[in-house]
Amino acid sequence: MTREPVWWQRGVIYQIYPRSFADSNADGVGDLAGITSRLDYVAWLGVDAIWISPIYPSPMKDFGYDVSNYRDVHPLFGTLDDLDRLIGAALVRRLRVLLDFVPNHTSDQHPWFAESRSSKANPRRDWYIWADPRPDGSLPNNWRSVFGGSAWTLDPATGQYFYHAYLPEQPDLNWRNPAVREEMLNTLRFWLDRGVDGFRVDAVRQLCKDDLLRDNPPNLNWRAGDNPYDEVLPVYTTDRPETMEIVRLFRRVLDEYPGRLFVGELTLPIERLMRYYGASVGDAIDLPSNFHMIYAPWEAPVLKALIDGYEAALPSHAWPNWVLGNHDQHRIASRVGRPQARVAALLLLTLRGTPTIYYGDELGMVDVPIPPARIRDPFGRNVPGQERDPERTPMQWDGSRFAGFSDVEPWLPVAADAGSVNVRAQRDAPASMLSLYRRLLRLRRETPALQTGAYVAWPASGQVLAFERRLDSQRLLIVLNLDASPASYALNGARGVVLLSASGALEGQPVGGNLSLGGDEGVVIQLEG
Ligand code: NOJ
């Protein structure tokens, strides 16, 4: 018997970066009440769930991914009551709410770390990962921080180093310690009891490190100028075999509450990503994030190989997912250009699997150049060229001075084109990016083959990518021109009618024979028979 698809298999997730969505109290930083005030928009857009990046108390060294209290809300974002109100307001709009859970590391300002570093004998010493210097006084080993430099920082008072996969202000928890496990699992229950529908779990691949602290091997493909983190291969620091044990602990807590979703952030090659689905439905992570479309060159043969390869690699019980953008990556409209970003929207919302939309991508928001003095991201400050601020700028609600995001100068600059690229300007404009997203989301919602139908590969031709979604007798063909020049695609005897096109131009037209597509054009065709 086949299982009925669950809400997150049919649904679409919308990622909100809370600092940048809506500022209700004129301090230049977005907040929970701001999000709540914009939920009508989110519901109108037609997504099913919001994932909110971290909202917990934090010194904001990594903008919330450095948590100093797992069971409260940062005053910048509001209060627990504000979160309760948000969850209630989402519920009446049939929107689910996912929180970000950051189990790999805390802030160095977390009271646990203060205790841990206070002495070698402190009961919380073993809550973090401490190591002696080598006999010559040097670093314990060659492990690197993702954000630059060594992953070890010396604590002069106790003479030992602590490990941090990211900033020194983000010491890693020791997941081998049963008390850490218990405390963090209870944290999940704390939020689940408040009614959240699941979690996006941060940095899953980092959770366990080699207990023998072996050196990572050199990466022979690394060249001067590449990201220094990649100079060694993180085989002893990421994706360790023990990670699955921790993942299953999270899973079992989620299973205490029906219908909850477990998204796992994992930057891994496809074959290693698949392990995190576990052995059967609901055994491990529901959606191990698939970032491969972000990294792939935007070319039809490459994307076809990626999609076919990903589909083929999925275990039979696994549900796919696709991501085009997030708070760590350049915006899609900057990567491929605004006209092609319309085609990218068609791809994201017609592939098989749960899509995640990054806030503002539905407007075609682009990366905003940040003057050096205004760069806030520590990654960008440590490793030139890695700053993530450009994709984190304020949501563009209207054409007013601060784009309707805030009444005061926001924490990051507003895009120069916000006067024309904004919700108010695009809402009722049939040809806008926002209208395209909304119509695509509606089509997906109303078309079972798009929600849960099988993926059937079609040949790529030049820069044209094509595939079919099929459920019972419903067959949809998606044909996308990934280039700015016109192209044609042989339909090989298939006939149908265009339901939706990136430009809007071809809608309602019957097609057959050779399909002609303008540059940056893409179509969803209902096939006959
Ligand atoms: C992944 C998050 O997406 C990123 O923003 C953060 O800096 C790191 N994990 C560390 O938590």
Coordinates of C-alpha atoms and ligand atoms in Angstrom, one line a residue:
M1 CA 0.0 0.0 0.0
T2 CA 1.4 3.4 -0.8
R3 CA 1.3 6.0 1.9
E4 CA -0.7 9.2 1.6
P5 CA 1.7 12.1 1.1
V6 CA 2.2 14.2 4.2
W7 CA 1.9 18.0 4.5
W8 CA 5.6 18.7 3.9
Q9 CA 5.7 16.4 0.9
R10 CA 2.9 18.4 -0.8
G11 CA 4.1 21.7 0.7
V12 CA 6.5 24.5 0.0
I13 CA 8.8 26.0 2.7
Y14 CA 9.5 29.8 2.8
Q15 CA 12.7 30.8 4.7
I16 CA 12.5 34.0 6.7
Y17 CA 15.8 35.6 7.9
P18 CA 14.2 37.3 11.0
R19 CA 16.7 40.2 11.1
S20 CA 15.6 41.3 7.6
F21 CA 11.9 40.5 7.1
A22 CA 10.0 43.2 9.0
D23 CA 10.9 45.6 11.8
S24 CA 7.9 46.4 14.0
N25 CA 9.6 48.5 16.6
A26 CA 11.8 50.8 14.6
D27 CA 15.2 49.6 15.8
G28 CA 16.4 48.7 12.3
V29 CA 16.3 44.9 12.9
G30 CA 13.4 42.7 12.0
D31 CA 11.4 40.9 14.7
L32 CA 8.7 38.4 15.5
A33 CA 5.9 40.9 15.6
G34 CA 7.1 42.1 12.2
I35 CA 6.8 38.6 10.8
T36 CA 3.4 38.2 12.3
S37 CA 2.2 41.4 10.7
R38 CA 3.3 40.0 7.3
L39 CA 1.8 36.6 7.6
D40 CA -1.1 37.6 5.4
Y41 CA 1.4 38.2 2.6
V42 CA 3.1 34.8 3.2
A43 CA -0.3 33.0 3.1
W44 CA -1.3 35.0 0.0
L45 CA 1.9 34.0 -1.7
G46 CA 0.7 30.4 -1.3
V47 CA 3.5 28.6 0.7
D48 CA 2.8 26.1 3.4
A49 CA 5.4 26.6 6.0
I50 CA 7.8 29.2 7.2
W51 CA 11.3 28.4 8.6
I52 CA 12.6 31.2 10.7
S53 CA 16.4 31.4 11.2
P54 CA 17.5 31.6 14.8
I55 CA 15.6 33.9 17.2
Y56 CA 17.2 32.9 20.5
P57 CA 19.3 35.1 22.8
S58 CA 22.7 35.5 21.2
P59 CA 25.6 38.0 21.2
M60 CA 25.0 37.9 17.4
K61 CA 28.6 37.2 16.5
D62 CA 27.1 34.9 13.8
F63 CA 23.8 36.6 13.8
G64 CA 21.9 34.2 16.0
Y65 CA 23.9 31.0 15.1
D66 CA 25.7 31.6 18.4
V67 CA 23.0 30.8 21.0
S68 CA 23.4 31.9 24.6
N69 CA 20.1 30.5 25.8
Y70 CA 18.2 27.8 23.9
R71 CA 14.9 28.4 25.6
D72 CA 14.1 32.0 25.1
V73 CA 13.7 34.7 22.5
H74 CA 16.3 37.4 21.9
P75 CA 14.8 40.8 23.0
L76 CA 15.7 42.2 19.6
F77 CA 13.2 39.7 18.2
G78 CA 10.6 40.0 21.0
T79 CA 9.5 37.6 23.6
L80 CA 8.2 34.1 24.0
D81 CA 4.7 35.6 24.0
D82 CA 5.4 37.1 20.6
L83 CA 6.4 33.7 19.3
D84 CA 3.2 32.2 20.7
R85 CA 1.3 34.9 18.9
L86 CA 3.1 34.2 15.7
I87 CA 2.4 30.5 15.9
G88 CA -1.2 31.2 16.6
A89 CA -1.5 33.6 13.7
A90 CA 0.2 31.2 11.4
L91 CA -2.1 28.4 12.5
V92 CA -5.3 30.3 11.5
R93 CA -3.7 30.9 8.1
R94 CA -2.8 27.2 7.8
L95 CA 0.9 28.0 7.8
R96 CA 3.3 25.7 9.7
V97 CA 6.2 27.2 11.6
L98 CA 9.7 25.6 11.7
L99 CA 12.4 26.9 14.0
D100 CA 16.2 26.7 13.5
F101 CA 17.9 24.4 16.0
V102 CA 21.6 24.9 16.5
P103 CA 22.9 21.9 18.4
N104 CA 26.5 21.8 17.2
H105 CA 27.8 24.8 19.1
T106 CA 26.7 27.4 21.6
S107 CA 27.9 31.0 22.0
D108 CA 31.0 31.4 24.1
Q109 CA 28.7 33.6 26.3
H110 CA 26.4 30.7 27.1
P111 CA 26.6 30.0 30.9
W112 CA 27.5 26.4 30.1
F113 CA 30.7 27.6 28.4
A114 CA 31.5 30.0 31.2
E115 CA 31.3 27.1 33.6
S116 CA 33.2 24.8 31.3
R117 CA 36.1 27.1 30.8
S118 CA 36.3 28.0 34.5
S119 CA 38.4 25.0 35.5
K120 CA 39.4 21.6 34.3
A121 CA 37.5 20.1 37.2
N122 CA 34.2 21.8 36.5
P123 CA 31.3 19.3 35.9
R124 CA 30.6 21.1 32.6
R125 CA 34.2 20.9 31.4
D126 CA 33.3 17.9 29.3
W127 CA 30.2 19.6 27.7
Y128 CA 32.7 21.1 25.2
I129 CA 35.7 19.7 23.4
W130 CA 39.0 20.4 25.1
A131 CA 42.4 19.2 24.1
D132 CA 46.0 19.7 25.4
P133 CA 48.6 21.4 23.2
R134 CA 51.0 19.0 21.5
P135 CA 54.2 18.4 23.5
D136 CA 55.9 21.3 21.7
G137 CA 53.2 23.6 22.8
S138 CA 51.5 23.8 19.3
L139 CA 47.9 23.3 18.3
P140 CA 46.4 19.9 19.1
N141 CA 46.0 19.1 15.3
N142 CA 45.4 20.6 11.9
W143 CA 41.7 21.0 12.1
R144 CA 40.4 24.2 10.5
S145 CA 37.5 26.5 11.2
V146 CA 34.9 26.9 8.4
F147 CA 35.2 30.7 9.1
G148 CA 39.0 30.9 8.8
G149 CA 42.0 29.9 10.8
S150 CA 42.5 27.0 13.2
A151 CA 39.5 25.4 14.8
W152 CA 41.3 25.4 18.1
T153 CA 41.5 28.4 20.4
L154 CA 43.7 28.4 23.5
D155 CA 42.1 29.1 26.9
P156 CA 45.1 30.6 28.7
A157 CA 43.7 30.2 32.2
T158 CA 43.4 26.4 31.9
G159 CA 46.1 25.8 29.3
Q160 CA 43.9 23.8 27.0
Y161 CA 42.4 24.4 23.6
F162 CA 38.7 24.3 22.8
Y163 CA 37.3 23.3 19.4
H164 CA 35.0 25.4 17.3
A165 CA 33.9 24.4 13.8
Y166 CA 33.0 28.1 13.2
L167 CA 34.0 31.2 15.2
P168 CA 36.0 31.0 18.4
E169 CA 32.8 32.6 19.8
Q170 CA 31.0 29.4 18.8
P171 CA 32.5 26.6 20.8
D172 CA 31.3 23.1 19.8
L173 CA 29.3 21.0 22.3
N174 CA 30.5 17.5 23.1
W175 CA 27.7 15.3 21.8
R176 CA 29.4 12.2 23.4
N177 CA 28.4 13.6 26.8
P178 CA 25.0 12.1 27.9
A179 CA 24.1 15.3 29.9
V180 CA 24.5 17.4 26.7
R181 CA 22.2 15.1 24.9
E182 CA 19.5 15.1 27.5
E183 CA 19.6 18.9 27.9
M184 CA 19.4 19.5 24.1
L185 CA 16.7 16.9 23.5
N186 CA 14.6 18.5 26.2
T187 CA 15.2 21.8 24.4
L188 CA 13.5 20.3 21.3
R189 CA 10.6 19.3 23.5
F190 CA 10.4 22.8 25.0
W191 CA 9.7 24.2 21.5
L192 CA 7.5 21.3 20.3
D193 CA 5.3 21.9 23.4
R194 CA 4.9 25.5 22.2
G195 CA 3.4 24.2 19.0
V196 CA 6.2 24.4 16.4
D197 CA 5.9 22.1 13.5
G198 CA 9.5 21.0 13.2
F199 CA 13.1 22.2 12.9
R200 CA 15.7 23.0 10.4
V201 CA 18.7 21.6 12.3
D202 CA 22.0 23.5 11.7
A203 CA 25.4 22.1 10.8
V204 CA 24.4 18.4 11.2
R205 CA 27.6 17.2 9.5
Q206 CA 29.7 18.9 12.1
L207 CA 28.1 17.2 15.2
C208 CA 30.7 14.5 15.8
K209 CA 34.4 14.7 15.5
D210 CA 37.1 12.0 15.6
D211 CA 37.7 11.0 19.3
L212 CA 41.4 10.4 18.5
L213 CA 41.7 13.9 17.1
R214 CA 43.5 12.6 14.0
D215 CA 44.9 15.2 11.5
N216 CA 42.7 15.8 8.5
P217 CA 44.5 14.7 5.2
P218 CA 45.6 17.3 2.7
N219 CA 43.4 18.1 -0.2
L220 CA 45.5 17.6 -3.3
N221 CA 43.2 19.6 -5.5
W222 CA 43.5 22.7 -3.4
R223 CA 45.1 25.7 -5.1
A224 CA 46.4 29.0 -3.8
G225 CA 43.4 31.4 -3.7
D226 CA 40.9 28.7 -2.9
N227 CA 39.0 28.9 0.5
P228 CA 41.7 28.1 3.1
Y229 CA 39.2 25.7 4.9
D230 CA 39.4 23.4 1.9
E231 CA 43.2 23.0 2.1
V232 CA 42.6 19.8 4.1
L233 CA 39.7 17.3 3.7
P234 CA 37.4 17.4 6.7
V235 CA 37.2 13.6 7.0
Y236 CA 37.8 13.6 10.8
T237 CA 35.7 16.6 11.6
T238 CA 32.5 16.1 9.5
D239 CA 30.1 13.4 8.5
R240 CA 31.5 11.0 11.1
P241 CA 29.7 7.6 11.5
E242 CA 28.5 8.5 15.0
T243 CA 26.4 11.4 13.6
M244 CA 23.5 9.1 12.7
E245 CA 23.2 8.1 16.4
I246 CA 22.6 11.8 17.3
V247 CA 20.2 12.3 14.3
R248 CA 18.1 9.3 15.5
L249 CA 17.9 10.9 19.0
F250 CA 16.4 14.0 17.5
R251 CA 14.1 11.9 15.4
R252 CA 12.8 10.0 18.3
V253 CA 11.9 13.2 20.1
L254 CA 10.1 14.6 17.0
D255 CA 8.2 11.3 16.9
E256 CA 6.8 12.1 20.3
Y257 CA 4.7 14.7 18.5
P258 CA 2.8 13.7 15.3
G259 CA 3.5 15.2 11.9
R260 CA 6.6 17.1 12.8
L261 CA 9.2 17.8 10.1
F262 CA 13.0 17.3 10.5
V263 CA 15.1 19.3 8.0
G264 CA 18.8 18.8 8.3
E265 CA 21.4 21.2 7.0
L266 CA 24.1 19.1 5.5
T267 CA 26.6 20.2 2.9
L268 CA 27.7 16.9 1.5
P269 CA 28.1 15.1 -1.8
I270 CA 24.9 13.4 -2.9
E271 CA 25.9 9.8 -2.1
R272 CA 26.8 10.8 1.5
L273 CA 23.7 13.0 1.9
M274 CA 21.5 10.0 1.2
R275 CA 22.6 8.2 4.3
Y276 CA 20.8 10.8 6.5
Y277 CA 17.4 9.6 5.3
G278 CA 18.0 6.5 7.3
A279 CA 16.8 3.0 6.6
S280 CA 13.1 3.6 6.2
V281 CA 10.4 6.3 6.3
G282 CA 10.7 8.4 9.4
D283 CA 13.9 6.7 10.5
A284 CA 16.2 9.7 10.4
I285 CA 16.1 13.1 8.7
D286 CA 12.9 13.8 6.6
L287 CA 14.7 16.3 4.3
P288 CA 18.5 16.4 4.3
S289 CA 18.9 19.7 2.6
N290 CA 19.9 19.4 -1.1
F291 CA 22.1 22.4 -1.9
H292 CA 23.5 21.0 -5.1
M293 CA 21.5 23.2 -7.4
I294 CA 23.1 26.2 -5.7
Y295 CA 26.6 25.0 -6.5
A296 CA 26.0 23.6 -10.0
P297 CA 26.9 25.7 -13.1
W298 CA 23.6 26.9 -14.7
E299 CA 23.8 24.7 -17.8
A300 CA 21.2 22.3 -19.1
P301 CA 23.5 19.2 -19.3
V302 CA 24.9 19.8 -15.9
L303 CA 21.5 20.4 -14.2
K304 CA 20.0 17.4 -16.0
A305 CA 22.9 15.1 -14.8
L306 CA 22.4 16.6 -11.3
I307 CA 18.6 16.0 -11.2
D308 CA 18.8 12.5 -12.7
G309 CA 21.7 11.6 -10.5
Y310 CA 19.9 12.9 -7.3
E311 CA 16.7 11.1 -8.3
A312 CA 18.6 7.9 -8.9
A313 CA 20.5 8.1 -5.7
L314 CA 17.4 8.6 -3.5
P315 CA 16.5 5.5 -1.5
S316 CA 13.0 4.3 -2.4
H317 CA 11.5 5.6 0.9
A318 CA 13.1 9.0 0.6
W319 CA 11.4 12.3 -0.4
P320 CA 13.5 14.8 -2.4
N321 CA 14.0 18.5 -1.7
W322 CA 15.5 21.4 -3.6
V323 CA 17.0 24.7 -2.5
L324 CA 17.9 27.6 -4.8
G325 CA 18.9 30.2 -2.2
N326 CA 19.4 30.8 1.4
H327 CA 21.1 33.2 3.9
D328 CA 24.5 31.7 3.2
Q329 CA 24.6 31.9 -0.6
H330 CA 24.4 34.6 -3.3
R331 CA 20.9 35.2 -4.5
I332 CA 19.7 33.3 -7.5
A333 CA 18.8 36.5 -9.4
S334 CA 22.4 37.6 -9.0
R335 CA 23.8 34.2 -9.9
V336 CA 21.8 33.7 -13.1
G337 CA 20.4 37.2 -13.8
R338 CA 16.8 38.4 -13.3
P339 CA 15.4 37.1 -16.6
Q340 CA 16.8 33.7 -16.0
A341 CA 15.7 33.7 -12.4
R342 CA 12.1 33.4 -13.7
V343 CA 13.1 30.1 -15.4
A344 CA 14.8 29.1 -12.1
A345 CA 11.5 29.7 -10.3
L346 CA 9.8 27.3 -12.8
L347 CA 12.5 24.7 -12.1
L348 CA 12.4 25.0 -8.3
L349 CA 8.6 24.8 -8.2
T350 CA 8.1 22.0 -10.7
L351 CA 10.7 19.5 -9.7
R352 CA 9.7 16.5 -7.6
G353 CA 10.4 17.2 -3.9
T354 CA 9.8 19.9 -1.3
P355 CA 11.1 23.3 -2.5
T356 CA 12.4 26.0 -0.1
I357 CA 12.0 29.6 -1.2
Y358 CA 14.4 32.2 0.3
Y359 CA 12.5 35.4 1.3
G360 CA 12.7 38.0 -1.4
D361 CA 13.6 35.6 -4.2
E362 CA 10.0 35.8 -5.2
L363 CA 10.6 39.5 -6.0
G364 CA 13.8 38.8 -7.9
M365 CA 15.8 40.5 -5.1
V366 CA 19.5 40.6 -6.0
D367 CA 22.6 40.7 -3.8
V368 CA 23.1 44.2 -2.5
P369 CA 26.7 45.5 -2.6
I370 CA 27.8 46.3 0.9
P371 CA 30.4 49.0 1.5
P372 CA 33.4 47.6 3.4
A373 CA 32.6 49.6 6.5
R374 CA 29.1 48.1 6.7
I375 CA 30.1 44.4 6.3
R376 CA 28.7 42.7 9.3
D377 CA 29.3 39.0 8.6
P378 CA 32.3 37.6 10.4
F379 CA 32.9 35.1 7.7
G380 CA 33.3 37.9 5.2
R381 CA 35.5 39.8 7.6
N382 CA 37.8 36.8 8.1
V383 CA 37.8 35.4 4.6
P384 CA 37.6 38.1 1.9
G385 CA 34.9 37.4 -0.7
Q386 CA 32.9 35.1 1.7
E387 CA 30.6 37.8 3.1
R388 CA 26.9 36.8 3.3
D389 CA 25.5 40.2 4.0
P390 CA 24.6 40.9 0.3
E391 CA 21.9 38.2 0.4
R392 CA 20.6 39.2 3.9
T393 CA 19.4 42.7 3.1
P394 CA 15.9 44.0 4.1
M395 CA 12.8 42.6 2.5
Q396 CA 11.5 45.1 -0.1
W397 CA 7.8 45.7 0.8
D398 CA 7.2 49.1 -0.9
G399 CA 8.9 52.0 -2.5
S400 CA 9.4 54.1 0.6
R401 CA 12.8 55.1 2.0
F402 CA 13.5 51.9 3.9
A403 CA 11.4 49.8 1.6
G404 CA 8.6 49.4 4.2
F405 CA 10.9 47.2 6.2
S406 CA 11.6 49.7 9.0
D407 CA 11.0 53.4 9.8
V408 CA 14.7 53.8 10.5
E409 CA 18.0 53.0 8.8
P410 CA 18.1 49.2 8.7
W411 CA 21.0 47.0 10.0
L412 CA 22.0 46.3 6.4
P413 CA 21.5 48.7 3.4
V414 CA 18.3 48.5 1.4
A415 CA 18.8 47.6 -2.3
A416 CA 19.2 50.6 -4.6
D417 CA 16.4 49.3 -6.8
A418 CA 13.9 48.7 -3.9
G419 CA 11.9 51.7 -5.2
S420 CA 10.7 49.5 -8.1
V421 CA 11.4 46.0 -7.0
N422 CA 9.0 45.5 -4.1
V423 CA 5.9 43.7 -3.1
R424 CA 3.6 46.7 -3.6
A425 CA 4.8 47.3 -7.1
Q426 CA 4.7 43.7 -8.1
R427 CA 1.6 42.5 -6.3
D428 CA -0.9 43.4 -9.0
A429 CA 1.4 43.4 -12.0
P430 CA 0.6 40.3 -14.0
A431 CA 4.1 40.1 -15.5
S432 CA 6.0 40.6 -12.3
M433 CA 8.2 38.0 -10.7
L434 CA 5.9 37.9 -7.7
S435 CA 2.9 37.1 -9.9
L436 CA 4.9 34.4 -11.5
Y437 CA 5.8 32.8 -8.1
R438 CA 2.3 33.1 -7.0
R439 CA 0.8 31.5 -10.1
L440 CA 3.4 28.8 -10.0
L441 CA 2.6 28.0 -6.4
R442 CA -1.1 27.9 -7.2
L443 CA -0.5 25.6 -10.2
R444 CA 1.6 23.3 -8.0
R445 CA -1.1 23.3 -5.3
E446 CA -3.9 22.5 -7.8
T447 CA -1.9 19.9 -9.8
P448 CA -1.4 16.6 -8.0
A449 CA 1.2 15.5 -10.6
L450 CA 3.3 18.6 -9.7
Q451 CA 3.0 18.0 -6.0
T452 CA 3.6 14.3 -5.8
G453 CA 3.9 12.9 -9.3
A454 CA 6.9 10.8 -10.5
Y455 CA 9.9 12.5 -12.2
V456 CA 10.5 11.3 -15.7
A457 CA 13.6 12.5 -17.4
W458 CA 13.5 13.9 -21.0
P459 CA 16.6 14.5 -23.1
A460 CA 18.4 17.8 -22.7
S461 CA 19.1 19.6 -26.0
G462 CA 21.6 22.4 -26.1
Q463 CA 20.7 24.7 -23.2
V464 CA 17.2 23.3 -23.0
L465 CA 16.3 21.2 -19.9
A466 CA 13.1 19.1 -20.0
F467 CA 11.4 16.7 -17.7
E468 CA 8.0 15.3 -17.0
R469 CA 5.9 15.0 -13.9
R470 CA 3.4 12.2 -14.0
L471 CA 0.6 10.9 -11.8
D472 CA -1.9 8.4 -13.0
S473 CA -3.1 9.9 -16.3
Q474 CA -1.9 13.4 -15.5
R475 CA 1.3 14.3 -17.4
L476 CA 3.0 17.6 -17.3
L477 CA 6.1 18.4 -19.4
I478 CA 8.4 21.2 -18.2
V479 CA 10.7 22.7 -20.9
L480 CA 13.2 25.3 -19.8
N481 CA 15.5 27.4 -21.9
L482 CA 18.5 28.1 -19.6
D483 CA 20.0 30.6 -22.1
A484 CA 19.2 34.1 -23.2
S485 CA 19.1 33.1 -26.9
P486 CA 16.0 31.5 -28.5
A487 CA 16.0 27.7 -28.8
S488 CA 13.7 24.9 -30.0
Y489 CA 13.0 21.6 -28.5
A490 CA 11.6 18.5 -30.3
L491 CA 8.5 17.2 -28.6
N492 CA 8.9 13.9 -30.3
G493 CA 5.3 13.4 -31.1
A494 CA 4.0 14.7 -27.8
R495 CA 1.2 17.3 -27.9
G496 CA -0.3 19.5 -25.3
V497 CA -1.2 22.9 -24.2
V498 CA 0.9 25.5 -22.3
L499 CA -0.5 26.0 -18.8
L500 CA 2.1 28.5 -17.7
S501 CA 5.1 30.2 -19.2
A502 CA 7.9 32.2 -17.7
S503 CA 7.1 35.2 -19.9
G504 CA 3.4 34.6 -19.8
A505 CA 3.4 34.8 -23.6
L506 CA 2.7 31.2 -24.6
E507 CA -0.1 30.4 -22.1
G508 CA -3.1 28.6 -23.5
Q509 CA -1.3 27.8 -26.7
P510 CA -1.4 24.3 -28.2
V511 CA 2.0 22.9 -28.8
G512 CA 3.4 19.9 -30.7
G513 CA 6.3 19.1 -33.1
N514 CA 9.1 21.5 -32.5
L515 CA 8.6 23.8 -29.5
S516 CA 10.1 27.3 -30.0
L517 CA 11.2 29.0 -26.9
G518 CA 12.4 32.6 -26.6
G519 CA 15.5 33.3 -24.5
D520 CA 15.0 32.9 -20.8
E521 CA 11.6 31.2 -21.5
G522 CA 10.2 28.2 -19.8
V523 CA 6.9 26.4 -20.0
V524 CA 4.7 24.0 -18.2
I525 CA 2.8 21.9 -20.7
Q526 CA -0.2 19.7 -20.0
L527 CA 0.4 16.7 -22.2
E528 CA -2.5 15.0 -24.0
G529 CA -3.2 11.4 -23.5
Ligands
NOJ1 C1 25.0 27.1 8.8 C2 24.2 28.4 8.8 O1 23.3 28.3 7.8 C3 25.1 29.5 8.8 O2 24.5 30.7 8.6 C4 25.9 29.5 10.1 O3 26.9 30.5 10.0 C5 26.6 28.2 10.3 N1 25.8 27.0 10.0 C6 27.1 28.1 11.7 O4 26.0 27.9 12.6

